[in-house]
Amino acid sequence: MEFTGTHLKYLLCMYQMSSVHHEEMRLTEIANKLGVKKASVARIIGVFRDKELVDQQPYGKVRLTESGWRTAEQYLVYVHKLAECLVQTGLELTMPQAMDAACMLLPELPQKCIDSMQLREVTFN
């Protein structure tokens, strides 16, 4: 599934917001959490709806589908591994900054790099 860095940020934010009880979320809540406008969230939710990652009541709350949950969990692993690498390089990034950067970088990596992240843990000495 092809995502942009922005898609990943929104998906992982929604995953984090609803991870405790698979709760439904209002677009305004997502917008506030991300620091963006509600219209931006509505546009991305439309993309996610087309990819069957979310269910949405008409003009209402959204909820990640099971496919949305699985996709978010998969990408969270990749983003977290990449963020750890960025932090360990000495770039003086906080983990939240590294996570944001990893969301933007991950979709730009060749698939073979992403596949190799599944196979090994990255460590620095």
CSV table of N, CA and C in Angstrom, one decimal:
chain,number,residue,atom,x,y,z
A,1,MET,N,0.8,-1.2,0.0
A,1,MET,CA,0.0,0.0,0.0
A,1,MET,C,0.9,1.2,0.0
A,2,GLU,N,0.6,2.1,-0.9
A,2,GLU,CA,1.5,3.3,-1.0
A,2,GLU,C,1.0,4.4,-0.1
A,3,PHE,N,1.9,5.0,0.6
A,3,PHE,CA,1.5,6.1,1.5
A,3,PHE,C,2.6,7.2,1.3
A,4,THR,N,2.1,8.4,1.6
A,4,THR,CA,3.1,9.5,1.7
A,4,THR,C,3.4,9.7,3.2
A,5,GLY,N,4.4,10.5,3.5
A,5,GLY,CA,4.8,10.8,4.9
A,5,GLY,C,3.6,11.4,5.6
A,6,THR,N,2.8,12.2,5.0
A,6,THR,CA,1.7,12.8,5.6
A,6,THR,C,0.6,11.8,6.0
A,7,HIS,N,0.4,10.8,5.1
A,7,HIS,CA,-0.5,9.7,5.3
A,7,HIS,C,-0.1,9.0,6.6
A,8,LEU,N,1.2,8.7,6.6
A,8,LEU,CA,1.7,7.9,7.8
A,8,LEU,C,1.5,8.7,9.1
A,9,LYS,N,1.8,10.0,9.1
A,9,LYS,CA,1.6,10.8,10.3
A,9,LYS,C,0.2,10.7,10.8
A,10,TYR,N,-0.8,10.9,9.9
A,10,TYR,CA,-2.2,10.8,10.2
A,10,TYR,C,-2.6,9.5,10.7
A,11,LEU,N,-2.2,8.4,10.0
A,11,LEU,CA,-2.6,7.1,10.4
A,11,LEU,C,-2.0,6.7,11.7
A,12,LEU,N,-0.8,7.0,12.0
A,12,LEU,CA,-0.2,6.7,13.3
A,12,LEU,C,-0.7,7.5,14.4
A,13,CYS,N,-1.1,8.8,14.1
A,13,CYS,CA,-1.8,9.6,15.1
A,13,CYS,C,-3.1,9.0,15.5
A,14,MET,N,-3.9,8.6,14.5
A,14,MET,CA,-5.2,8.0,14.7
A,14,MET,C,-5.0,6.7,15.5
A,15,TYR,N,-4.0,5.9,15.2
A,15,TYR,CA,-3.8,4.6,15.9
A,15,TYR,C,-3.5,4.9,17.3
A,16,GLN,N,-2.6,5.9,17.6
A,16,GLN,CA,-2.3,6.3,19.0
A,16,GLN,C,-3.5,6.8,19.7
A,17,MET,N,-4.3,7.6,19.1
A,17,MET,CA,-5.5,8.1,19.7
A,17,MET,C,-6.6,7.1,20.1
A,18,SER,N,-6.6,6.0,19.3
A,18,SER,CA,-7.7,5.0,19.5
A,18,SER,C,-7.2,3.7,20.0
A,19,SER,N,-5.9,3.6,20.3
A,19,SER,CA,-5.3,2.3,20.6
A,19,SER,C,-5.8,1.6,21.9
A,20,VAL,N,-6.4,2.4,22.8
A,20,VAL,CA,-6.8,1.7,24.0
A,20,VAL,C,-8.1,0.9,23.8
A,21,HIS,N,-9.1,1.5,23.2
A,21,HIS,CA,-10.4,0.9,23.2
A,21,HIS,C,-11.0,0.8,21.8
A,22,HIS,N,-10.2,1.0,20.7
A,22,HIS,CA,-10.7,1.1,19.3
A,22,HIS,C,-11.8,2.2,19.3
A,23,GLU,N,-11.5,3.3,19.9
A,23,GLU,CA,-12.5,4.3,20.0
A,23,GLU,C,-12.7,5.1,18.7
A,24,GLU,N,-13.9,5.6,18.5
A,24,GLU,CA,-14.2,6.5,17.4
A,24,GLU,C,-13.6,7.9,17.7
A,25,MET,N,-13.2,8.6,16.7
A,25,MET,CA,-12.6,9.9,16.9
A,25,MET,C,-13.3,10.9,16.0
A,26,ARG,N,-13.4,12.1,16.5
A,26,ARG,CA,-13.9,13.2,15.7
A,26,ARG,C,-12.8,13.8,14.9
A,27,LEU,N,-13.1,14.4,13.7
A,27,LEU,CA,-12.1,15.0,12.9
A,27,LEU,C,-11.5,16.1,13.6
A,28,THR,N,-12.2,16.9,14.4
A,28,THR,CA,-11.7,18.0,15.1
A,28,THR,C,-10.6,17.6,16.1
A,29,GLU,N,-10.8,16.4,16.8
A,29,GLU,CA,-9.9,15.9,17.7
A,29,GLU,C,-8.6,15.5,17.0
A,30,ILE,N,-8.7,14.9,15.9
A,30,ILE,CA,-7.5,14.5,15.1
A,30,ILE,C,-6.7,15.8,14.6
A,31,ALA,N,-7.5,16.7,14.1
A,31,ALA,CA,-6.9,18.0,13.7
A,31,ALA,C,-6.1,18.7,14.8
A,32,ASN,N,-6.7,18.7,16.0
A,32,ASN,CA,-6.1,19.4,17.2
A,32,ASN,C,-4.8,18.6,17.5
A,33,LYS,N,-4.9,17.3,17.5
A,33,LYS,CA,-3.7,16.5,17.9
A,33,LYS,C,-2.5,16.7,16.9
A,34,LEU,N,-2.9,16.9,15.7
A,34,LEU,CA,-1.8,17.0,14.6
A,34,LEU,C,-1.4,18.5,14.4
A,35,GLY,N,-2.3,19.4,14.9
A,35,GLY,CA,-2.0,20.8,14.7
A,35,GLY,C,-2.3,21.3,13.2
A,36,VAL,N,-3.3,20.7,12.7
A,36,VAL,CA,-3.7,21.0,11.3
A,36,VAL,C,-5.2,21.4,11.3
A,37,LYS,N,-5.7,21.8,10.1
A,37,LYS,CA,-7.1,22.2,9.9
A,37,LYS,C,-7.9,20.9,9.7
A,38,LYS,N,-9.2,21.1,10.1
A,38,LYS,CA,-10.1,20.0,10.0
A,38,LYS,C,-10.3,19.6,8.5
A,39,ALA,N,-10.2,20.5,7.6
A,39,ALA,CA,-10.3,20.2,6.2
A,39,ALA,C,-9.2,19.3,5.7
A,40,SER,N,-8.0,19.4,6.3
A,40,SER,CA,-6.9,18.6,5.9
A,40,SER,C,-7.2,17.1,6.4
A,41,VAL,N,-7.7,17.0,7.6
A,41,VAL,CA,-8.1,15.7,8.1
A,41,VAL,C,-9.2,15.1,7.3
A,42,ALA,N,-10.2,15.8,6.9
A,42,ALA,CA,-11.3,15.3,6.1
A,42,ALA,C,-10.7,14.8,4.8
A,43,ARG,N,-9.8,15.5,4.2
A,43,ARG,CA,-9.2,15.0,2.9
A,43,ARG,C,-8.5,13.7,3.1
A,44,ILE,N,-7.7,13.6,4.1
A,44,ILE,CA,-6.9,12.3,4.3
A,44,ILE,C,-7.9,11.2,4.7
A,45,ILE,N,-8.9,11.5,5.5
A,45,ILE,CA,-9.9,10.5,5.8
A,45,ILE,C,-10.5,9.9,4.6
A,46,GLY,N,-10.8,10.8,3.6
A,46,GLY,CA,-11.3,10.3,2.3
A,46,GLY,C,-10.4,9.3,1.7
A,47,VAL,N,-9.1,9.6,1.7
A,47,VAL,CA,-8.1,8.6,1.1
A,47,VAL,C,-8.2,7.3,1.9
A,48,PHE,N,-8.2,7.4,3.2
A,48,PHE,CA,-8.2,6.2,4.1
A,48,PHE,C,-9.5,5.4,3.9
A,49,ARG,N,-10.6,6.1,3.7
A,49,ARG,CA,-11.9,5.4,3.4
A,49,ARG,C,-11.8,4.6,2.1
A,50,ASP,N,-11.2,5.3,1.1
A,50,ASP,CA,-11.1,4.6,-0.2
A,50,ASP,C,-10.2,3.3,-0.1
A,51,LYS,N,-9.2,3.4,0.8
A,51,LYS,CA,-8.3,2.2,1.0
A,51,LYS,C,-8.9,1.3,2.1
A,52,GLU,N,-10.1,1.6,2.6
A,52,GLU,CA,-10.8,0.7,3.6
A,52,GLU,C,-10.0,0.6,4.9
A,53,LEU,N,-9.3,1.7,5.2
A,53,LEU,CA,-8.6,1.8,6.5
A,53,LEU,C,-9.4,2.4,7.6
A,54,VAL,N,-10.5,3.1,7.3
A,54,VAL,CA,-11.3,3.7,8.3
A,54,VAL,C,-12.8,3.5,7.8
A,55,ASP,N,-13.7,3.5,8.9
A,55,ASP,CA,-15.1,3.6,8.7
A,55,ASP,C,-15.5,5.0,9.2
A,56,GLN,N,-16.4,5.7,8.5
A,56,GLN,CA,-16.9,7.0,9.0
A,56,GLN,C,-18.4,7.1,8.8
A,57,GLN,N,-19.0,7.6,9.9
A,57,GLN,CA,-20.4,7.9,9.9
A,57,GLN,C,-20.5,9.1,9.0
A,58,PRO,N,-21.6,9.3,8.3
A,58,PRO,CA,-21.8,10.5,7.5
A,58,PRO,C,-21.6,11.8,8.4
A,59,TYR,N,-20.7,12.6,8.1
A,59,TYR,CA,-20.4,13.8,8.9
A,59,TYR,C,-20.1,13.5,10.3
A,60,GLY,N,-19.6,12.3,10.6
A,60,GLY,CA,-19.4,12.0,12.0
A,60,GLY,C,-18.0,11.4,12.3
A,61,LYS,N,-18.0,10.7,13.3
A,61,LYS,CA,-16.8,10.1,13.9
A,61,LYS,C,-16.2,9.1,12.9
A,62,VAL,N,-14.9,8.9,13.1
A,62,VAL,CA,-14.2,7.8,12.3
A,62,VAL,C,-13.6,6.8,13.2
A,63,ARG,N,-13.4,5.6,12.7
A,63,ARG,CA,-12.8,4.5,13.4
A,63,ARG,C,-11.9,3.7,12.5
A,64,LEU,N,-10.8,3.3,12.9
A,64,LEU,CA,-9.9,2.5,12.1
A,64,LEU,C,-10.6,1.1,12.0
A,65,THR,N,-10.5,0.6,10.7
A,65,THR,CA,-11.0,-0.8,10.5
A,65,THR,C,-9.9,-1.7,11.0
A,66,GLU,N,-10.2,-3.0,10.9
A,66,GLU,CA,-9.2,-4.0,11.3
A,66,GLU,C,-8.0,-3.9,10.3
A,67,SER,N,-8.3,-3.7,9.1
A,67,SER,CA,-7.2,-3.4,8.1
A,67,SER,C,-6.4,-2.2,8.5
A,68,GLY,N,-7.1,-1.2,8.9
A,68,GLY,CA,-6.4,0.1,9.3
A,68,GLY,C,-5.5,-0.2,10.5
A,69,TRP,N,-6.0,-1.0,11.5
A,69,TRP,CA,-5.2,-1.3,12.7
A,69,TRP,C,-3.9,-2.1,12.3
A,70,ARG,N,-4.1,-3.1,11.4
A,70,ARG,CA,-3.0,-3.9,11.0
A,70,ARG,C,-2.0,-3.1,10.3
A,71,THR,N,-2.4,-2.2,9.4
A,71,THR,CA,-1.6,-1.4,8.6
A,71,THR,C,-0.8,-0.4,9.5
A,72,ALA,N,-1.5,0.2,10.4
A,72,ALA,CA,-0.8,1.1,11.3
A,72,ALA,C,0.2,0.4,12.2
A,73,GLU,N,-0.1,-0.8,12.7
A,73,GLU,CA,0.8,-1.5,13.5
A,73,GLU,C,2.1,-1.9,12.7
A,74,GLN,N,1.9,-2.3,11.5
A,74,GLN,CA,3.0,-2.6,10.6
A,74,GLN,C,3.9,-1.4,10.4
A,75,TYR,N,3.3,-0.3,10.0
A,75,TYR,CA,4.1,0.9,9.7
A,75,TYR,C,4.8,1.5,11.0
A,76,LEU,N,4.1,1.3,12.1
A,76,LEU,CA,4.6,1.8,13.4
A,76,LEU,C,6.0,1.1,13.7
A,77,VAL,N,6.1,-0.1,13.4
A,77,VAL,CA,7.3,-0.9,13.6
A,77,VAL,C,8.4,-0.3,12.8
A,78,TYR,N,8.1,-0.1,11.5
A,78,TYR,CA,9.1,0.5,10.6
A,78,TYR,C,9.5,1.9,11.0
A,79,VAL,N,8.5,2.7,11.3
A,79,VAL,CA,8.8,4.1,11.6
A,79,VAL,C,9.6,4.2,12.9
A,80,HIS,N,9.3,3.3,13.9
A,80,HIS,CA,10.0,3.4,15.1
A,80,HIS,C,11.5,2.9,14.9
A,81,LYS,N,11.7,1.9,14.2
A,81,LYS,CA,13.1,1.4,13.9
A,81,LYS,C,13.9,2.5,13.2
A,82,LEU,N,13.3,3.2,12.2
A,82,LEU,CA,14.0,4.2,11.5
A,82,LEU,C,14.2,5.4,12.4
A,83,ALA,N,13.3,5.8,13.3
A,83,ALA,CA,13.4,6.9,14.2
A,83,ALA,C,14.6,6.6,15.2
A,84,GLU,N,14.7,5.3,15.7
A,84,GLU,CA,15.8,5.0,16.6
A,84,GLU,C,17.1,5.2,15.9
A,85,CYS,N,17.2,4.8,14.6
A,85,CYS,CA,18.4,5.0,13.9
A,85,CYS,C,18.8,6.5,13.8
A,86,LEU,N,17.8,7.3,13.5
A,86,LEU,CA,18.0,8.7,13.4
A,86,LEU,C,18.5,9.3,14.7
A,87,VAL,N,17.9,8.9,15.8
A,87,VAL,CA,18.3,9.4,17.1
A,87,VAL,C,19.7,9.0,17.4
A,88,GLN,N,20.1,7.7,17.1
A,88,GLN,CA,21.4,7.2,17.4
A,88,GLN,C,22.5,7.8,16.5
A,89,THR,N,22.2,8.5,15.5
A,89,THR,CA,23.2,9.1,14.6
A,89,THR,C,23.9,10.3,15.2
A,90,GLY,N,23.4,10.8,16.3
A,90,GLY,CA,23.9,12.0,16.9
A,90,GLY,C,23.4,13.3,16.3
A,91,LEU,N,22.2,13.3,15.6
A,91,LEU,CA,21.6,14.4,15.0
A,91,LEU,C,20.9,15.3,16.1
A,92,GLU,N,21.0,14.9,17.3
A,92,GLU,CA,20.3,15.7,18.4
A,92,GLU,C,18.8,15.9,18.2
A,93,LEU,N,18.2,14.8,17.8
A,93,LEU,CA,16.7,14.8,17.6
A,93,LEU,C,16.1,14.2,18.8
A,94,THR,N,15.0,14.8,19.3
A,94,THR,CA,14.2,14.1,20.3
A,94,THR,C,13.5,12.9,19.6
A,95,MET,N,13.0,12.0,20.3
A,95,MET,CA,12.2,10.9,19.7
A,95,MET,C,11.0,11.3,18.9
A,96,PRO,N,10.2,12.3,19.5
A,96,PRO,CA,9.1,12.7,18.7
A,96,PRO,C,9.5,13.4,17.3
A,97,GLN,N,10.6,14.1,17.4
A,97,GLN,CA,11.1,14.7,16.1
A,97,GLN,C,11.6,13.6,15.2
A,98,ALA,N,12.3,12.6,15.7
A,98,ALA,CA,12.8,11.5,14.9
A,98,ALA,C,11.6,10.7,14.3
A,99,MET,N,10.5,10.6,15.1
A,99,MET,CA,9.3,9.8,14.6
A,99,MET,C,8.7,10.6,13.4
A,100,ASP,N,8.6,11.9,13.5
A,100,ASP,CA,8.1,12.8,12.4
A,100,ASP,C,8.9,12.6,11.2
A,101,ALA,N,10.3,12.7,11.4
A,101,ALA,CA,11.2,12.6,10.3
A,101,ALA,C,11.1,11.3,9.6
A,102,ALA,N,11.0,10.2,10.4
A,102,ALA,CA,10.9,8.9,9.9
A,102,ALA,C,9.6,8.7,9.1
A,103,CYS,N,8.5,9.3,9.5
A,103,CYS,CA,7.3,9.2,8.7
A,103,CYS,C,7.5,9.8,7.3
A,104,MET,N,8.2,10.9,7.3
A,104,MET,CA,8.5,11.5,6.0
A,104,MET,C,9.5,10.7,5.1
A,105,LEU,N,10.5,10.1,5.8
A,105,LEU,CA,11.5,9.4,5.1
A,105,LEU,C,11.1,8.1,4.6
A,106,LEU,N,10.4,7.3,5.4
A,106,LEU,CA,10.0,5.9,5.1
A,106,LEU,C,9.5,5.7,3.7
A,107,PRO,N,8.5,6.6,3.3
A,107,PRO,CA,7.9,6.3,1.9
A,107,PRO,C,8.9,6.6,0.8
A,108,GLU,N,10.0,7.3,1.1
A,108,GLU,CA,11.0,7.6,0.0
A,108,GLU,C,12.0,6.5,-0.1
A,109,LEU,N,12.1,5.6,0.9
A,109,LEU,CA,13.1,4.5,0.8
A,109,LEU,C,12.7,3.4,-0.2
A,110,PRO,N,13.7,2.9,-0.9
A,110,PRO,CA,13.4,1.7,-1.8
A,110,PRO,C,12.8,0.6,-1.0
A,111,GLN,N,12.0,-0.2,-1.6
A,111,GLN,CA,11.3,-1.3,-0.9
A,111,GLN,C,12.3,-2.3,-0.3
A,112,LYS,N,13.5,-2.5,-1.0
A,112,LYS,CA,14.4,-3.5,-0.5
A,112,LYS,C,15.0,-3.0,0.9
A,113,CYS,N,15.1,-1.7,1.1
A,113,CYS,CA,15.5,-1.2,2.4
A,113,CYS,C,14.5,-1.5,3.5
A,114,ILE,N,13.2,-1.3,3.1
A,114,ILE,CA,12.1,-1.5,4.1
A,114,ILE,C,12.1,-3.0,4.4
A,115,ASP,N,12.2,-3.8,3.4
A,115,ASP,CA,12.2,-5.3,3.6
A,115,ASP,C,13.3,-5.7,4.5
A,116,SER,N,14.5,-5.1,4.4
A,116,SER,CA,15.6,-5.5,5.2
A,116,SER,C,15.4,-5.1,6.7
A,117,MET,N,14.6,-4.1,6.9
A,117,MET,CA,14.3,-3.7,8.3
A,117,MET,C,13.5,-4.8,9.0
A,118,GLN,N,12.8,-5.6,8.3
A,118,GLN,CA,12.1,-6.7,8.9
A,118,GLN,C,13.0,-7.8,9.3
A,119,LEU,N,14.1,-7.9,8.7
A,119,LEU,CA,15.0,-9.1,8.9
A,119,LEU,C,16.0,-8.9,10.0
A,120,ARG,N,16.3,-7.7,10.4
A,120,ARG,CA,17.3,-7.5,11.4
A,120,ARG,C,17.1,-6.3,12.3
A,121,GLU,N,17.7,-6.3,13.4
A,121,GLU,CA,17.7,-5.2,14.3
A,121,GLU,C,18.9,-4.3,14.0
A,122,VAL,N,18.7,-3.0,14.0
A,122,VAL,CA,19.8,-2.1,13.7
A,122,VAL,C,20.4,-1.7,15.1
A,123,THR,N,21.7,-1.8,15.2
A,123,THR,CA,22.4,-1.4,16.4
A,123,THR,C,23.6,-0.6,16.0
A,124,PHE,N,23.9,0.3,16.9
A,124,PHE,CA,25.1,1.2,16.7
A,124,PHE,C,26.0,1.0,17.9
A,125,ASN,N,27.3,1.0,17.6
A,125,ASN,CA,28.3,0.8,18.7
A,125,ASN,C,28.9,2.1,19.0
